[in-house]
Each structure stands twice: as C-alpha cells, then as structure tokens.
Coordinates of C-alpha atoms and ligand atoms in Angstrom, one line a residue:
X1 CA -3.8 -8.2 21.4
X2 CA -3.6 -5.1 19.2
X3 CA -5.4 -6.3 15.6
X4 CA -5.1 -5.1 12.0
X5 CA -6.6 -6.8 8.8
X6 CA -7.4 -6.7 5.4
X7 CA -10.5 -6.4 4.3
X8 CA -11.7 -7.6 0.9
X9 CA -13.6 -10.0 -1.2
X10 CA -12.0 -11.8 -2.7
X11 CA -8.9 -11.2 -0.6
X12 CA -7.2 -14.9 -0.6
X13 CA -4.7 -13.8 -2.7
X14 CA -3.7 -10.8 -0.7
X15 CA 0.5 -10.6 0.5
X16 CA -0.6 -7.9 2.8
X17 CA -1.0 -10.2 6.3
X18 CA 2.6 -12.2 5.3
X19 CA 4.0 -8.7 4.8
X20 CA 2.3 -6.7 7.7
X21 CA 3.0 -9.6 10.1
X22 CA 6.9 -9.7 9.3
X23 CA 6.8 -5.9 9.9
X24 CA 5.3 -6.1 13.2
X25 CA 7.8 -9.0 14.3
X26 CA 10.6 -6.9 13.1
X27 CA 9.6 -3.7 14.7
X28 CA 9.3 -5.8 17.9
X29 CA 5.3 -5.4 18.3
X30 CA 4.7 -8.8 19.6
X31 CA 1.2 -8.3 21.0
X32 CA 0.3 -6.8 17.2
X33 CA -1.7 -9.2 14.7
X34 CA -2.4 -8.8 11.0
X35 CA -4.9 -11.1 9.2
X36 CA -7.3 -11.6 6.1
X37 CA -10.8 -10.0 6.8
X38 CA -12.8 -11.8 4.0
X39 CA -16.0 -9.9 3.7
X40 CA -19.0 -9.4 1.6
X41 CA -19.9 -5.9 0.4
X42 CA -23.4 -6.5 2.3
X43 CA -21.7 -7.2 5.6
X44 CA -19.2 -4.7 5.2
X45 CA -20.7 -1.6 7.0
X46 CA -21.9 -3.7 10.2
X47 CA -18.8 -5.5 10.4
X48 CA -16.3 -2.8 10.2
X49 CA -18.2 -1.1 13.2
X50 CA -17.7 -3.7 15.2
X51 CA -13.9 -4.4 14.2
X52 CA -13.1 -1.7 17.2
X53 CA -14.9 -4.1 20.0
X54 CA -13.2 -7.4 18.8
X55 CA -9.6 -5.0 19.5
X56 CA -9.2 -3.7 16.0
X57 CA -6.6 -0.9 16.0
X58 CA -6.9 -0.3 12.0
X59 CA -7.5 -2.2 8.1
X60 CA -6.4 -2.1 4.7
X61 CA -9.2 -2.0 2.1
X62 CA -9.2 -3.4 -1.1
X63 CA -11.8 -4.7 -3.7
X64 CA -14.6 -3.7 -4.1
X65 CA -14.9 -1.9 -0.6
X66 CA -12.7 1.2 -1.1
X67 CA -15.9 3.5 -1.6
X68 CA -17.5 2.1 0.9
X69 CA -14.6 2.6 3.3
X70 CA -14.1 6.2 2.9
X71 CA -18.5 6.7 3.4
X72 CA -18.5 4.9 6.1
X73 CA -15.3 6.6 8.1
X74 CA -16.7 9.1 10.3
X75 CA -13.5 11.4 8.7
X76 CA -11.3 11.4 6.0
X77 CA -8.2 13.3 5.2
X78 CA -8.2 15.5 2.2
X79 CA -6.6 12.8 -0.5
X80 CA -9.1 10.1 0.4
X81 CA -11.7 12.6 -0.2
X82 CA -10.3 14.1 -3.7
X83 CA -9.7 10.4 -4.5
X84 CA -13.4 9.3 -3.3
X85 CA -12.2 6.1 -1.8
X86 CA -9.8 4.6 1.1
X87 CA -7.6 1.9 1.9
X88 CA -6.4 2.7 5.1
X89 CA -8.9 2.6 8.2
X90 CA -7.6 3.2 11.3
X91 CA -10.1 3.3 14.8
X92 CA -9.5 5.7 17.8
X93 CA -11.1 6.8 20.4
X94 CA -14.9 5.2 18.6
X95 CA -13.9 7.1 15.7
X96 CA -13.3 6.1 12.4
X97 CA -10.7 7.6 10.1
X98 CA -9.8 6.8 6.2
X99 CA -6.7 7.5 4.2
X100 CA -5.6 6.8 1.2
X101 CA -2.5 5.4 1.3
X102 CA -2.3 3.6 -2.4
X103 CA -1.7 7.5 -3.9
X104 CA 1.6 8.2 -2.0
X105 CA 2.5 4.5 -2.0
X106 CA 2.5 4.6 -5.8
X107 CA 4.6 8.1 -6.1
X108 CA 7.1 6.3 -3.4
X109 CA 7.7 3.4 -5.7
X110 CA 8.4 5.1 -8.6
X111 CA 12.5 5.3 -10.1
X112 CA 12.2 8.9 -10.4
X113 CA 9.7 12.2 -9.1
X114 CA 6.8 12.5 -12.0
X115 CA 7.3 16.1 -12.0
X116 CA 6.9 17.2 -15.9
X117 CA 6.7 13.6 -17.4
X118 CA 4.0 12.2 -19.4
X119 CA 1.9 9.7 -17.7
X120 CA -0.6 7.4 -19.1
X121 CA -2.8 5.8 -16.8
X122 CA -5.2 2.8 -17.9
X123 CA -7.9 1.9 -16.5
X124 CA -10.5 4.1 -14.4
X125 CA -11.5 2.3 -11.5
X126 CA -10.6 2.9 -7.7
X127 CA -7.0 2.4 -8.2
X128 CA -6.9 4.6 -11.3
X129 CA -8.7 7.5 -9.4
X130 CA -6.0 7.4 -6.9
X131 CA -2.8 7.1 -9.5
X132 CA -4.4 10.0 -11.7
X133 CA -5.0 12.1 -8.7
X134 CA -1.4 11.4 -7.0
X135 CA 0.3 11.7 -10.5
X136 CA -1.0 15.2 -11.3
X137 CA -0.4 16.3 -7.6
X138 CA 3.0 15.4 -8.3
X139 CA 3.5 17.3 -11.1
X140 CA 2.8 14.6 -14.1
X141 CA 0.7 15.4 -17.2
X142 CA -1.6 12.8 -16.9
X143 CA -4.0 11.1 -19.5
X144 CA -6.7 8.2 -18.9
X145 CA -7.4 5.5 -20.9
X146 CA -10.4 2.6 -20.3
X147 CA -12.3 0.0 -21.5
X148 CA -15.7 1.7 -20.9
X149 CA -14.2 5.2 -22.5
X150 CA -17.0 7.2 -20.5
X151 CA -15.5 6.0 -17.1
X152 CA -12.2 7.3 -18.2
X153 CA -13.9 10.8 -20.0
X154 CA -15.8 11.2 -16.7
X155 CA -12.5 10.9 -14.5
X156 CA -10.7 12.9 -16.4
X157 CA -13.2 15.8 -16.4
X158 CA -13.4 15.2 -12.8
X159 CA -9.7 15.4 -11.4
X160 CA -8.6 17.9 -14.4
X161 CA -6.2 15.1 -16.7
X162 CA -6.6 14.5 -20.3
X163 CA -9.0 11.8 -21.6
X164 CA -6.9 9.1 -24.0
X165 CA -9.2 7.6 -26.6
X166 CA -6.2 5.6 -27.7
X167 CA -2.4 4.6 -26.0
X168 CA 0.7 5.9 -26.9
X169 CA 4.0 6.2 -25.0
X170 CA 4.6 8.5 -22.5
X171 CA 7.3 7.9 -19.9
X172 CA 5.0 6.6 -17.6
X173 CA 2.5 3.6 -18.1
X174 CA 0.8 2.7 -15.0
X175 CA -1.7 -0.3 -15.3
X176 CA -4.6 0.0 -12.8
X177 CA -7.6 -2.3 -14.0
X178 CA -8.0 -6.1 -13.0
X179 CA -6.6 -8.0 -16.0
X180 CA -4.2 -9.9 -14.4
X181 CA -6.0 -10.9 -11.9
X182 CA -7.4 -14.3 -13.5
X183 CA -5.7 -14.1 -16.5
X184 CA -1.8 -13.3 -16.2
X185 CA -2.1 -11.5 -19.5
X186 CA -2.2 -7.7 -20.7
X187 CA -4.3 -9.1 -24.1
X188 CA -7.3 -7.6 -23.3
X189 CA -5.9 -4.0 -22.7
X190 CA -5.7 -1.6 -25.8
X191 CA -2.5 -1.3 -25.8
X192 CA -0.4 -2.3 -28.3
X193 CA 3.1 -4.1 -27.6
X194 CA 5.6 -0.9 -29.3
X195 CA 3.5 1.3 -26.8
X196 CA 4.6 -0.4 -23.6
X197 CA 8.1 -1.2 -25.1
X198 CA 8.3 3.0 -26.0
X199 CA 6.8 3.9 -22.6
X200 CA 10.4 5.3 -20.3
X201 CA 8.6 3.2 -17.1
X202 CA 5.9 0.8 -16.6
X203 CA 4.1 0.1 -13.7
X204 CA 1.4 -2.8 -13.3
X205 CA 0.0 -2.6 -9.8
X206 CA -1.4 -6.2 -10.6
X207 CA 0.9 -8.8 -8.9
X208 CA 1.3 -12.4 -9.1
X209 CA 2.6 -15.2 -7.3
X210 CA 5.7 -16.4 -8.6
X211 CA 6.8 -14.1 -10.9
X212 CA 6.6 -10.9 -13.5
X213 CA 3.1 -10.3 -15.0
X214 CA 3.5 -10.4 -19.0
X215 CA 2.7 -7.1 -19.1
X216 CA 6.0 -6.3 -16.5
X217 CA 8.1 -8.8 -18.2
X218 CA 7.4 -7.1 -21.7
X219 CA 8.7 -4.4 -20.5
X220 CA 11.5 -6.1 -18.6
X221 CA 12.4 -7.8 -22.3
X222 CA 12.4 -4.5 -23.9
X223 CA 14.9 -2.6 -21.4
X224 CA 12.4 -0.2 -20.3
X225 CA 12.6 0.7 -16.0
X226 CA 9.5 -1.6 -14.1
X227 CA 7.5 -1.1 -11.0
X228 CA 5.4 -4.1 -10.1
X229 CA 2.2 -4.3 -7.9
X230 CA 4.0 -5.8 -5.2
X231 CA 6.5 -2.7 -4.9
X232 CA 3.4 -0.5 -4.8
X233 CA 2.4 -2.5 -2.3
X234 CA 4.8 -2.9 -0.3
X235 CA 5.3 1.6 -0.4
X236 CA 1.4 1.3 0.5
X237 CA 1.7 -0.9 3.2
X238 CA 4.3 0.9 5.0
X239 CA 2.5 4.2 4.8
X240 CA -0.2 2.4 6.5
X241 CA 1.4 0.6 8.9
X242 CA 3.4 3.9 10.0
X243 CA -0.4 5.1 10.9
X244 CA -1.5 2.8 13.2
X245 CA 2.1 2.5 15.0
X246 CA 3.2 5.7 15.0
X247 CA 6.7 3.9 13.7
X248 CA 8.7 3.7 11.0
X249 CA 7.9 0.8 8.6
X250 CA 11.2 -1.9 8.2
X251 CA 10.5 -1.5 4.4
X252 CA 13.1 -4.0 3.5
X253 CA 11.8 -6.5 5.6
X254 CA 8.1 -6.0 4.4
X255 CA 9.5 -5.8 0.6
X256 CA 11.2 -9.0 1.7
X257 CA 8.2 -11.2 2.6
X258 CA 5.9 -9.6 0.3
X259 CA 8.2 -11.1 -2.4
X260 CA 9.0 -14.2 -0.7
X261 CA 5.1 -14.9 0.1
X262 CA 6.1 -16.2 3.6
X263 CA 7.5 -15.2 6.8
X264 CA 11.4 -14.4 7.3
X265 CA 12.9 -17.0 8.9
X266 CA 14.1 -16.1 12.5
X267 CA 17.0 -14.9 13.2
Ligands
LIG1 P1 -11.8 -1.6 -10.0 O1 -12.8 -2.8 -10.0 O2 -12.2 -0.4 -9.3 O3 -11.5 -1.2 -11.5 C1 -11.3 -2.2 -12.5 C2 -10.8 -1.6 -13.8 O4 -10.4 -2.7 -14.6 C3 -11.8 -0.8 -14.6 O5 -11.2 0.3 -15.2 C4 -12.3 -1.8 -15.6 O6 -12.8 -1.2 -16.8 C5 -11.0 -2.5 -15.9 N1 -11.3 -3.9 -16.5 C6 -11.8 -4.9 -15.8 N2 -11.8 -6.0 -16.7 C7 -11.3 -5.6 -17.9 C8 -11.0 -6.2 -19.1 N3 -11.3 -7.5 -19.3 N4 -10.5 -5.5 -20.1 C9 -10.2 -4.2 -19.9 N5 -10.4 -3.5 -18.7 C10 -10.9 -4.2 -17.7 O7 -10.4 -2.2 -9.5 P2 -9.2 -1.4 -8.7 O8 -8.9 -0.1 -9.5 O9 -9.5 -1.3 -7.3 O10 -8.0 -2.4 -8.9 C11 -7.4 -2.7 -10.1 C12 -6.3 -3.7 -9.9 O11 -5.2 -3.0 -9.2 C13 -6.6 -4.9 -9.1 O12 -5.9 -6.0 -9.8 C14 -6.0 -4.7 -7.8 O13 -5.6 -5.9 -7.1 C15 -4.8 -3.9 -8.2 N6 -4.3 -3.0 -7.1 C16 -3.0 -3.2 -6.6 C17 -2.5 -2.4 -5.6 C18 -1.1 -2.7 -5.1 O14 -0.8 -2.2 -4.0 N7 -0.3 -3.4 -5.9 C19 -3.3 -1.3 -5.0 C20 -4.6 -1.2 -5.6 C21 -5.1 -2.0 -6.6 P3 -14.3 -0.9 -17.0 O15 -14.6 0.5 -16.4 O16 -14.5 -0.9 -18.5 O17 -15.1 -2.0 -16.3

C-alpha cells in the first residue's frame, strides 16, 4: 500500500483525504491511501521521518507545521524557499523534498491571470507569504494588510510588496488569516463592507462545511467574481497529487468531493 496524508493539528476539519481518496479511485490507483495525520508540533519532526518506513510516498502540510515542513526537508524547490514554508512533502529514495503547492494552486484558481491588477492581501501568516509571493511572481501589484501591522510591514519589506496600513479595493482581495475558522465571520478583519463589495474578485481561502463564508457570500450579494478556499484547495491539491503520481490530477472529480464532503458514489 502506497500512503499519503495530511498532516496538521488541528486537522479534523480537513476535505483533503475525501478529496485525495476520490482522486486516487478515479485515477485507478487502488493500492494508494490518503488519510488525516493529526500531529502535535512536538512530535512533528520524529514522526515525519518515520512516515517513509510505515510506506509513506508523500503529505500535505497545514497548520501550524508549514515552517517546520520546509526545515525539516532535506531539499526544497526554489518557491518553498522564497515562501519559507511547504505544504507538499514527498519521500524518495530516504530523501525528503518540500514544495509549495498552495502558491500556484492559488494563481490556478483565479478567474483571470493577475498580471497588472491590484491585489490586496490580508493577513501575514504562512498562507499570506505564499499568496504575496505567487501574486507578485505573477505579475500583480501586491499590498499587505494585518492585524499585527509589523507582521505585514516586515513581509512586505521582505518579498518586495507594499505595506497596507488600511484596506481599499483593488481588483483582487485574497483573505489569508484564520477568522473563519471558529467563527464563520469576516467581523474581526479591518475591512470594511464597500471595500470587499468594490474589490473586482475576492478570494477567502477559509472554507466551510456547508456553505459560503460571509465574507464569500458578501461578495457573492454584491455581484463581485468569488474564489473560495475550497477551490484553492482543490488547485492545491491537484498540484500535489500530480507530484507523488507522476499523473494528471481528475480535477473535476477532486473539486467534486471536496464540495460534496464525501466520496462519489460508484459508478
Ligand atoms: P497562520 O496561523 O500562519 O496566520 C494566521 C493569520 O491570521 C495571521 O495573519 C493572524 O494575524 C491572522 N489572525 C488570526 N486571528 C485573527 C483575528 N482574530 N483577527 C485578525 N486577524 C487574525 O495561518 P495560515 O496563513 O497558515 O492559514 C490561514 C487560513 O487559511 C486558515 O484558515 C487556513 O485553513 C486557510 N488556508 C486554506 C488553504 C486552502 O487551500 N483553502 C491553504 C492554506 C491556508 P496576526 O499576525 O495579527 O496574529
């Protein structure tokens, strides 16, 4: 048996295994596994080294251990690096490698190419790091905006965007920070109601079962174009999972049980 996972903490909520396992079915990999990898950011090292033995092919990582991740691989490709963190682990030949999948995933799930649009980013954790950095590769003239302002100042000086002390609209507002996660509301983000109804495109890479985030179905009420977290993910996901297969990823089928939070039926 060929395994992949998730690893995370928490990592319950996670529509990555329902996805990935619908994905490997469809593509026909029936001696391929994908499940939850709950794990504690003290165990996280030891136990990732001994994913390989127990028949570990590769892993997702998502909060908090996407620093960890790319320290730990033994390499990294060049985005993981300018990012400083990974989501993608894959294990060959008693090496570890780390991508960074969530950059690309993000620019693949967007309406339209960023090339010479405005782009406001909020938030400056992992995820932010990785939508600033894939946004101005792409072409965008990015800003950052966070709750802890020196965060955002120090992550814009870094990757070379402009520091936001404030919102406006710009055609692309990408939420990357956790509120969301508990609370299914964008109240707590500085950003006022006209701004996300003026922004051209918004994109929450927060998702939720059953339905829009406010913050998404704001948007959705004020005509604007959406991207929600579990598009993102699903863009993600395939980019990983064409990695550790060397295969195309069945994105319909994966966007199709991500959404659906349960396997396809069969056919
Ligand atoms: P981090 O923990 O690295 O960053 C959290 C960010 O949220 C920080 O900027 C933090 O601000 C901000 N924040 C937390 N609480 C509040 C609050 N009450 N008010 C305002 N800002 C707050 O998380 P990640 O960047 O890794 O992930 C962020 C979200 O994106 C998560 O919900 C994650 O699940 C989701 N995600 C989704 C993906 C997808 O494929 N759909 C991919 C990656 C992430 P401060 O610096 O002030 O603490």
């Amino acid at each position: 048996m060929r395994r992949l996972g998730v690893l995370g903490w928490p990592v319950a909520h996670s529509r990555s295994p329902v996805m990935h396992n619908a994905a490997l079915a469809a593509l026909g990999l029936r001696d391929w596994t994908y499940q939850r990898l709950p794990l504690p950011p003290e165990l996280f090292a030891e136990t990732v080294r001994a994913l390989p033995g127990a028949g570990f092919v590769g892993a997702n990582v998502t909060i908090p251990h996407k620093r960890a991740a790319l320290a730990l691989a033994d390499a990294a490709s060049p985005a993981a690096r300018a990012i400083g963190a990974a989501n993608t682990l894959s294990f060959r030949d008693g090496a570890i490698s780390a991508e960074n999948t969530d950059a690309p995933g993000l620019l693949a799930a967007l309406p339209w190419s960023p090339e010479g649009r405005t782009a406001l980013v909020l938030g400056a954790g992992g995820s932010a790091r990785a939508a600033a950095w894939a946004l101005r590769e792409a072409g965008a003239d990015v800003a950052v905006l966070n709750r802890t302002a020196s965060r955002a100042e120090a992550l814009a000086a870094e990757l070379g965007v402009r520091f936001a002390e404030t919102a406006g609209p710009a055609d692309l507002l990408v939420h990357c920070t956790s509120v969301g996660l508990d609370t299914e509301t964008f109240k707590d983000l500085p950003v006022a109601v006209e701004v996300i109804e003026r922004s051209a495109c918004v994109v929450d890479l927060v998702y939720r079962a059953g339905g829009d985030t406010a913050l998404i179905a704001t948007a959705r009420r004020a005509g604007r174009e959406v991207v929600d977290g579990l598009e993102v993910l699903v863009h993600q996901g395939a980019l990983s999972l064409e990695l550790w297969t060397g295969t195309d990823a069945p994105l319909e089928v994966m966007r199709a049980a991500a959404r659906q939070g349960r396997p396809p039926p069969p056919p």
